[in-house]
């Protein structure tokens, strides 16, 4: 078994005798997960409680984030969070209730992308025996590896303006496969400029994004330099909408203050605390998923 670097450790999750017996009953059925089937009636309440316990245990381990894309799951329920089977239960039924084969994911990553695919294993035929070995997987393993050792998600939201950026911390096969498999590029966005009616790819966009990404990667930026960079980025020599007396195009004062306030919040966090990915306490609203629970 690979080292477990997360907290609380997997070893702290213990099954009761009643839960163990209920799992044995479920595994004897054709579908070991669907609670609504008639055959589940004797153990339905026990398994329902167990599955909730599994979900909240893994939410603690993942810090309320999707184990694959780091979207915020805090406060989400049936329509947001899936109990994720890393090795799909359809591929390996005996691992259906194995705590090391479970985690939490958003509907996008689980239902729309991963589904029942086995291409994320090096050898699907032997994964039952090697499922606790992180090297058996092409993806970052949700339980045996720290996601942020490979990829960090930088996220800033001010009202309706959102910046999302994934930063590859390692240049290796797992980083690349996870990034491509879960289509993380599709989640990246920068609507700060668009929200202000500014053209894309301006100095504002470039400076703000590069500053936030640098801080997210743990780089040290002097406070004066940081503020100066943001202020300078708000001044552009582009066209003719809001030019001041010197003929320079600037952001409105109240919008500039929004940028500076949000940026300084992030700066203070990086200076006063050990760096934690922004996704841990910043929210990005995702489109409402389909009202269907997959839990693959």
Short mmCIF file of N, CA and C in Angstrom, two decimals, residues 160-271:
data_model
loop_
_atom_site.label_atom_id
_atom_site.label_comp_id
_atom_site.label_asym_id
_atom_site.label_seq_id
_atom_site.Cartn_x
_atom_site.Cartn_y
_atom_site.Cartn_z
N UNK A 160 -18.84 39.21 -10.12
CA UNK A 160 -19.02 38.34 -11.29
C UNK A 160 -17.73 38.16 -12.09
N UNK A 161 -16.65 38.76 -11.61
CA UNK A 161 -15.36 38.61 -12.30
C UNK A 161 -14.60 37.44 -11.71
N UNK A 162 -14.11 36.56 -12.56
CA UNK A 162 -13.47 35.32 -12.10
C UNK A 162 -12.16 35.09 -12.82
N UNK A 163 -11.16 34.69 -12.05
CA UNK A 163 -9.89 34.24 -12.62
C UNK A 163 -9.64 32.82 -12.15
N UNK A 164 -9.45 31.88 -13.07
CA UNK A 164 -9.10 30.50 -12.73
C UNK A 164 -7.89 30.10 -13.56
N UNK A 165 -6.87 29.60 -12.90
CA UNK A 165 -5.64 29.19 -13.60
C UNK A 165 -5.07 27.94 -12.94
N UNK A 166 -4.71 26.95 -13.75
CA UNK A 166 -4.05 25.76 -13.23
C UNK A 166 -2.55 25.88 -13.50
N UNK A 167 -1.75 25.67 -12.47
CA UNK A 167 -0.30 25.80 -12.57
C UNK A 167 0.35 24.43 -12.40
N UNK A 168 1.06 23.99 -13.41
CA UNK A 168 1.73 22.69 -13.35
C UNK A 168 3.02 22.81 -12.55
N UNK A 169 3.05 22.14 -11.41
CA UNK A 169 4.21 22.24 -10.53
C UNK A 169 5.27 21.20 -10.84
N UNK A 170 4.87 20.17 -11.57
CA UNK A 170 5.81 19.13 -11.99
C UNK A 170 5.66 18.93 -13.49
N UNK A 171 6.75 18.71 -14.14
CA UNK A 171 6.72 18.37 -15.56
C UNK A 171 6.89 16.85 -15.67
N UNK A 172 5.81 16.14 -15.43
CA UNK A 172 5.88 14.68 -15.49
C UNK A 172 4.61 14.13 -16.11
N UNK A 173 4.60 12.82 -16.32
CA UNK A 173 3.49 12.18 -17.03
C UNK A 173 2.17 12.29 -16.28
N UNK A 174 2.20 12.18 -14.94
CA UNK A 174 0.96 12.25 -14.17
C UNK A 174 0.34 13.64 -14.25
N UNK A 175 1.17 14.65 -14.16
CA UNK A 175 0.66 16.02 -14.26
C UNK A 175 -0.02 16.23 -15.60
N UNK A 176 0.65 15.83 -16.68
CA UNK A 176 0.12 16.04 -18.02
C UNK A 176 -1.15 15.23 -18.25
N UNK A 177 -1.14 13.97 -17.80
CA UNK A 177 -2.30 13.11 -18.05
C UNK A 177 -3.51 13.64 -17.28
N UNK A 178 -3.33 14.03 -16.02
CA UNK A 178 -4.44 14.56 -15.23
C UNK A 178 -4.98 15.83 -15.86
N UNK A 179 -4.09 16.72 -16.28
CA UNK A 179 -4.48 17.99 -16.88
C UNK A 179 -5.30 17.77 -18.16
N UNK A 180 -4.86 16.82 -18.98
CA UNK A 180 -5.54 16.56 -20.24
C UNK A 180 -6.80 15.71 -20.05
N UNK A 181 -6.71 14.68 -19.22
CA UNK A 181 -7.83 13.75 -19.05
C UNK A 181 -9.05 14.48 -18.49
N UNK A 182 -8.83 15.33 -17.48
CA UNK A 182 -9.95 16.04 -16.86
C UNK A 182 -10.21 17.40 -17.49
N UNK A 183 -9.57 17.66 -18.64
CA UNK A 183 -9.83 18.86 -19.44
C UNK A 183 -9.77 20.12 -18.60
N UNK A 184 -8.71 20.25 -17.82
CA UNK A 184 -8.60 21.39 -16.91
C UNK A 184 -8.48 22.71 -17.66
N UNK A 185 -7.95 22.65 -18.87
CA UNK A 185 -7.83 23.88 -19.66
C UNK A 185 -9.20 24.52 -19.89
N UNK A 186 -10.24 23.69 -19.98
CA UNK A 186 -11.58 24.21 -20.22
C UNK A 186 -12.12 25.01 -19.04
N UNK A 187 -11.56 24.78 -17.86
CA UNK A 187 -12.02 25.49 -16.66
C UNK A 187 -11.29 26.80 -16.44
N UNK A 188 -10.19 27.01 -17.18
CA UNK A 188 -9.42 28.23 -16.99
C UNK A 188 -10.15 29.41 -17.63
N UNK A 189 -10.19 30.52 -16.92
CA UNK A 189 -10.85 31.70 -17.47
C UNK A 189 -10.30 32.95 -16.79
N UNK A 190 -10.54 34.09 -17.42
CA UNK A 190 -10.18 35.38 -16.86
C UNK A 190 -11.22 36.38 -17.34
N UNK A 191 -12.23 36.61 -16.51
CA UNK A 191 -13.32 37.51 -16.90
C UNK A 191 -13.18 38.88 -16.26
N UNK A 192 -12.05 39.15 -15.60
CA UNK A 192 -11.88 40.45 -14.97
C UNK A 192 -11.94 41.58 -15.99
N UNK A 193 -11.23 41.42 -17.11
CA UNK A 193 -11.24 42.45 -18.14
C UNK A 193 -12.61 42.55 -18.82
N UNK A 194 -13.17 41.39 -19.14
CA UNK A 194 -14.45 41.38 -19.83
C UNK A 194 -15.52 42.06 -18.99
N UNK A 195 -15.45 41.89 -17.66
CA UNK A 195 -16.44 42.48 -16.77
C UNK A 195 -16.38 44.00 -16.81
N UNK A 196 -15.21 44.55 -17.13
CA UNK A 196 -15.04 46.00 -17.17
C UNK A 196 -15.20 46.55 -18.59
N UNK A 197 -15.51 45.69 -19.54
CA UNK A 197 -15.66 46.13 -20.91
C UNK A 197 -14.33 46.41 -21.59
N UNK A 198 -13.23 45.87 -21.06
CA UNK A 198 -11.91 46.09 -21.64
C UNK A 198 -11.62 45.03 -22.69
N UNK A 199 -10.80 45.32 -23.66
CA UNK A 199 -10.41 44.31 -24.64
C UNK A 199 -9.58 43.23 -23.97
N UNK A 200 -9.67 42.02 -24.47
CA UNK A 200 -8.88 40.91 -23.93
C UNK A 200 -7.40 41.11 -24.23
N UNK A 201 -6.56 40.44 -23.44
CA UNK A 201 -5.11 40.44 -23.62
C UNK A 201 -4.51 41.84 -23.47
N UNK A 202 -5.07 42.65 -22.56
CA UNK A 202 -4.50 43.96 -22.26
C UNK A 202 -3.41 43.80 -21.22
N UNK A 203 -2.71 44.89 -20.91
CA UNK A 203 -1.71 44.85 -19.86
C UNK A 203 -2.34 44.55 -18.51
N UNK A 204 -3.59 44.99 -18.32
CA UNK A 204 -4.30 44.70 -17.07
C UNK A 204 -4.42 43.19 -16.88
N UNK A 205 -4.90 42.52 -17.89
CA UNK A 205 -5.08 41.07 -17.82
C UNK A 205 -3.75 40.38 -17.56
N UNK A 206 -2.74 40.73 -18.30
CA UNK A 206 -1.45 40.06 -18.19
C UNK A 206 -0.82 40.27 -16.83
N UNK A 207 -0.81 41.53 -16.33
CA UNK A 207 -0.15 41.82 -15.06
C UNK A 207 -0.87 41.20 -13.88
N UNK A 208 -2.20 41.31 -13.86
CA UNK A 208 -2.95 40.75 -12.74
C UNK A 208 -2.82 39.24 -12.72
N UNK A 209 -2.96 38.61 -13.86
CA UNK A 209 -2.85 37.14 -13.90
C UNK A 209 -1.46 36.68 -13.51
N UNK A 210 -0.42 37.31 -14.05
CA UNK A 210 0.94 36.87 -13.73
C UNK A 210 1.26 37.09 -12.26
N UNK A 211 0.74 38.19 -11.67
CA UNK A 211 0.99 38.45 -10.25
C UNK A 211 0.34 37.39 -9.38
N UNK A 212 -0.93 37.09 -9.67
CA UNK A 212 -1.64 36.11 -8.85
C UNK A 212 -1.05 34.72 -9.01
N UNK A 213 -0.68 34.39 -10.22
CA UNK A 213 -0.07 33.08 -10.45
C UNK A 213 1.27 32.97 -9.72
N UNK A 214 2.06 34.04 -9.74
CA UNK A 214 3.35 34.03 -9.05
C UNK A 214 3.16 33.80 -7.56
N UNK A 215 2.19 34.51 -6.97
CA UNK A 215 1.92 34.35 -5.55
C UNK A 215 1.44 32.93 -5.26
N UNK A 216 0.56 32.42 -6.14
CA UNK A 216 0.05 31.06 -5.95
C UNK A 216 1.15 30.02 -6.00
N UNK A 217 2.20 30.31 -6.76
CA UNK A 217 3.31 29.37 -6.87
C UNK A 217 4.33 29.56 -5.75
N UNK A 218 4.03 30.48 -4.84
CA UNK A 218 4.90 30.66 -3.69
C UNK A 218 6.03 31.64 -3.87
N UNK A 219 6.02 32.40 -4.98
CA UNK A 219 7.07 33.38 -5.21
C UNK A 219 6.89 34.58 -4.30
N UNK A 220 7.99 35.19 -3.91
CA UNK A 220 7.95 36.35 -3.04
C UNK A 220 7.89 37.62 -3.89
N UNK A 221 6.88 38.45 -3.65
CA UNK A 221 6.74 39.72 -4.35
C UNK A 221 6.62 40.83 -3.32
N UNK A 222 7.55 41.81 -3.28
CA UNK A 222 7.45 42.91 -2.32
C UNK A 222 6.12 43.63 -2.45
N UNK A 223 5.56 44.04 -1.32
CA UNK A 223 4.24 44.67 -1.32
C UNK A 223 4.19 45.89 -2.24
N UNK A 224 5.18 46.79 -2.15
CA UNK A 224 5.18 48.00 -2.98
C UNK A 224 5.19 47.66 -4.47
N UNK A 225 6.01 46.65 -4.78
CA UNK A 225 6.09 46.22 -6.18
C UNK A 225 4.75 45.67 -6.66
N UNK A 226 4.13 44.91 -5.79
CA UNK A 226 2.86 44.28 -6.13
C UNK A 226 1.79 45.34 -6.40
N UNK A 227 1.65 46.32 -5.49
CA UNK A 227 0.65 47.37 -5.67
C UNK A 227 0.96 48.19 -6.93
N UNK A 228 2.24 48.52 -7.11
CA UNK A 228 2.65 49.31 -8.27
C UNK A 228 2.31 48.60 -9.57
N UNK A 229 2.56 47.27 -9.58
CA UNK A 229 2.28 46.49 -10.79
C UNK A 229 0.81 46.51 -11.13
N UNK A 230 -0.04 46.34 -10.11
CA UNK A 230 -1.48 46.35 -10.33
C UNK A 230 -1.94 47.73 -10.83
N UNK A 231 -1.41 48.79 -10.20
CA UNK A 231 -1.81 50.14 -10.59
C UNK A 231 -1.35 50.45 -12.03
N UNK A 232 -0.11 50.06 -12.34
CA UNK A 232 0.40 50.32 -13.68
C UNK A 232 -0.41 49.55 -14.73
N UNK A 233 -0.82 48.35 -14.33
CA UNK A 233 -1.57 47.53 -15.27
C UNK A 233 -2.93 48.13 -15.59
N UNK A 234 -3.43 48.98 -14.70
CA UNK A 234 -4.74 49.59 -14.91
C UNK A 234 -4.67 50.76 -15.88
N UNK A 235 -3.44 51.13 -16.26
CA UNK A 235 -3.27 52.23 -17.20
C UNK A 235 -2.87 51.67 -18.56
N UNK A 236 -3.59 52.09 -19.57
CA UNK A 236 -3.33 51.54 -20.89
C UNK A 236 -3.30 52.65 -21.93
N UNK A 237 -2.57 52.42 -22.99
CA UNK A 237 -2.53 53.40 -24.07
C UNK A 237 -3.47 53.01 -25.20
N UNK A 238 -4.43 52.16 -24.88
CA UNK A 238 -5.39 51.74 -25.90
C UNK A 238 -6.40 52.86 -26.14
N UNK A 239 -7.42 52.58 -26.81
CA UNK A 239 -8.28 53.51 -27.50
C UNK A 239 -8.89 54.64 -26.71
N UNK A 240 -10.12 54.99 -26.96
CA UNK A 240 -10.56 56.30 -26.63
C UNK A 240 -11.70 56.41 -25.64
N UNK A 241 -12.02 55.37 -24.93
CA UNK A 241 -13.21 55.44 -24.12
C UNK A 241 -13.08 56.34 -22.89
N UNK A 242 -12.20 55.95 -21.95
CA UNK A 242 -12.13 56.68 -20.70
C UNK A 242 -10.76 57.29 -20.55
N UNK A 243 -10.46 58.33 -21.27
CA UNK A 243 -9.16 58.95 -21.20
C UNK A 243 -9.18 60.11 -20.21
N UNK A 244 -8.12 60.17 -19.40
CA UNK A 244 -8.02 61.29 -18.47
C UNK A 244 -7.38 62.48 -19.15
N UNK A 245 -7.09 63.53 -18.37
CA UNK A 245 -6.59 64.77 -18.95
C UNK A 245 -5.25 64.60 -19.64
N UNK A 246 -4.49 63.59 -19.26
CA UNK A 246 -3.19 63.38 -19.88
C UNK A 246 -3.30 62.52 -21.13
N UNK A 247 -4.54 62.10 -21.44
CA UNK A 247 -4.75 61.32 -22.65
C UNK A 247 -4.53 59.83 -22.45
N UNK A 248 -4.35 59.40 -21.17
CA UNK A 248 -4.11 57.98 -20.88
C UNK A 248 -5.43 57.32 -20.48
N UNK A 249 -5.67 56.13 -21.01
CA UNK A 249 -6.88 55.37 -20.73
C UNK A 249 -6.72 54.66 -19.38
N UNK A 250 -7.65 54.88 -18.43
CA UNK A 250 -7.55 54.26 -17.10
C UNK A 250 -8.87 53.61 -16.72
N UNK A 251 -8.78 52.68 -15.76
CA UNK A 251 -9.99 52.08 -15.21
C UNK A 251 -10.69 53.09 -14.31
N UNK A 252 -12.01 53.03 -14.17
CA UNK A 252 -12.69 53.87 -13.19
C UNK A 252 -12.14 53.58 -11.79
N UNK A 253 -12.16 54.61 -10.95
CA UNK A 253 -11.54 54.50 -9.62
C UNK A 253 -12.15 53.38 -8.79
N UNK A 254 -13.50 53.26 -8.79
CA UNK A 254 -14.13 52.23 -7.97
C UNK A 254 -13.77 50.83 -8.45
N UNK A 255 -13.60 50.66 -9.78
CA UNK A 255 -13.23 49.35 -10.30
C UNK A 255 -11.77 49.04 -9.96
N UNK A 256 -10.93 50.07 -10.00
CA UNK A 256 -9.54 49.87 -9.63
C UNK A 256 -9.42 49.43 -8.18
N UNK A 257 -10.24 50.03 -7.32
CA UNK A 257 -10.21 49.67 -5.89
C UNK A 257 -10.63 48.22 -5.68
N UNK A 258 -11.57 47.74 -6.50
CA UNK A 258 -11.98 46.34 -6.41
C UNK A 258 -10.79 45.42 -6.72
N UNK A 259 -10.06 45.75 -7.78
CA UNK A 259 -8.90 44.95 -8.16
C UNK A 259 -7.89 44.93 -7.03
N UNK A 260 -7.58 46.13 -6.50
CA UNK A 260 -6.53 46.23 -5.47
C UNK A 260 -6.95 45.51 -4.20
N UNK A 261 -8.22 45.67 -3.79
CA UNK A 261 -8.71 45.01 -2.57
C UNK A 261 -8.60 43.49 -2.70
N UNK A 262 -9.07 42.96 -3.82
CA UNK A 262 -9.02 41.50 -4.02
C UNK A 262 -7.58 41.01 -4.08
N UNK A 263 -6.72 41.78 -4.77
CA UNK A 263 -5.32 41.36 -4.89
C UNK A 263 -4.60 41.43 -3.56
N UNK A 264 -4.87 42.46 -2.77
CA UNK A 264 -4.21 42.59 -1.47
C UNK A 264 -4.67 41.52 -0.50
N UNK A 265 -5.93 41.11 -0.59
CA UNK A 265 -6.41 39.99 0.23
C UNK A 265 -5.56 38.76 -0.02
N UNK A 266 -5.35 38.50 -1.30
CA UNK A 266 -4.56 37.34 -1.68
C UNK A 266 -3.11 37.50 -1.25
N UNK A 267 -2.59 38.71 -1.40
CA UNK A 267 -1.21 38.97 -0.99
C UNK A 267 -1.04 38.72 0.51
N UNK A 268 -1.97 39.26 1.32
CA UNK A 268 -1.89 39.09 2.78
C UNK A 268 -1.94 37.63 3.15
N UNK A 269 -2.77 36.88 2.46
CA UNK A 269 -2.88 35.45 2.74
C UNK A 269 -1.56 34.74 2.48
N UNK A 270 -0.90 35.11 1.38
CA UNK A 270 0.35 34.44 1.03
C UNK A 270 1.48 34.82 1.98
N UNK A 271 1.42 36.03 2.55
CA UNK A 271 2.49 36.49 3.44
C UNK A 271 2.31 35.96 4.85
#
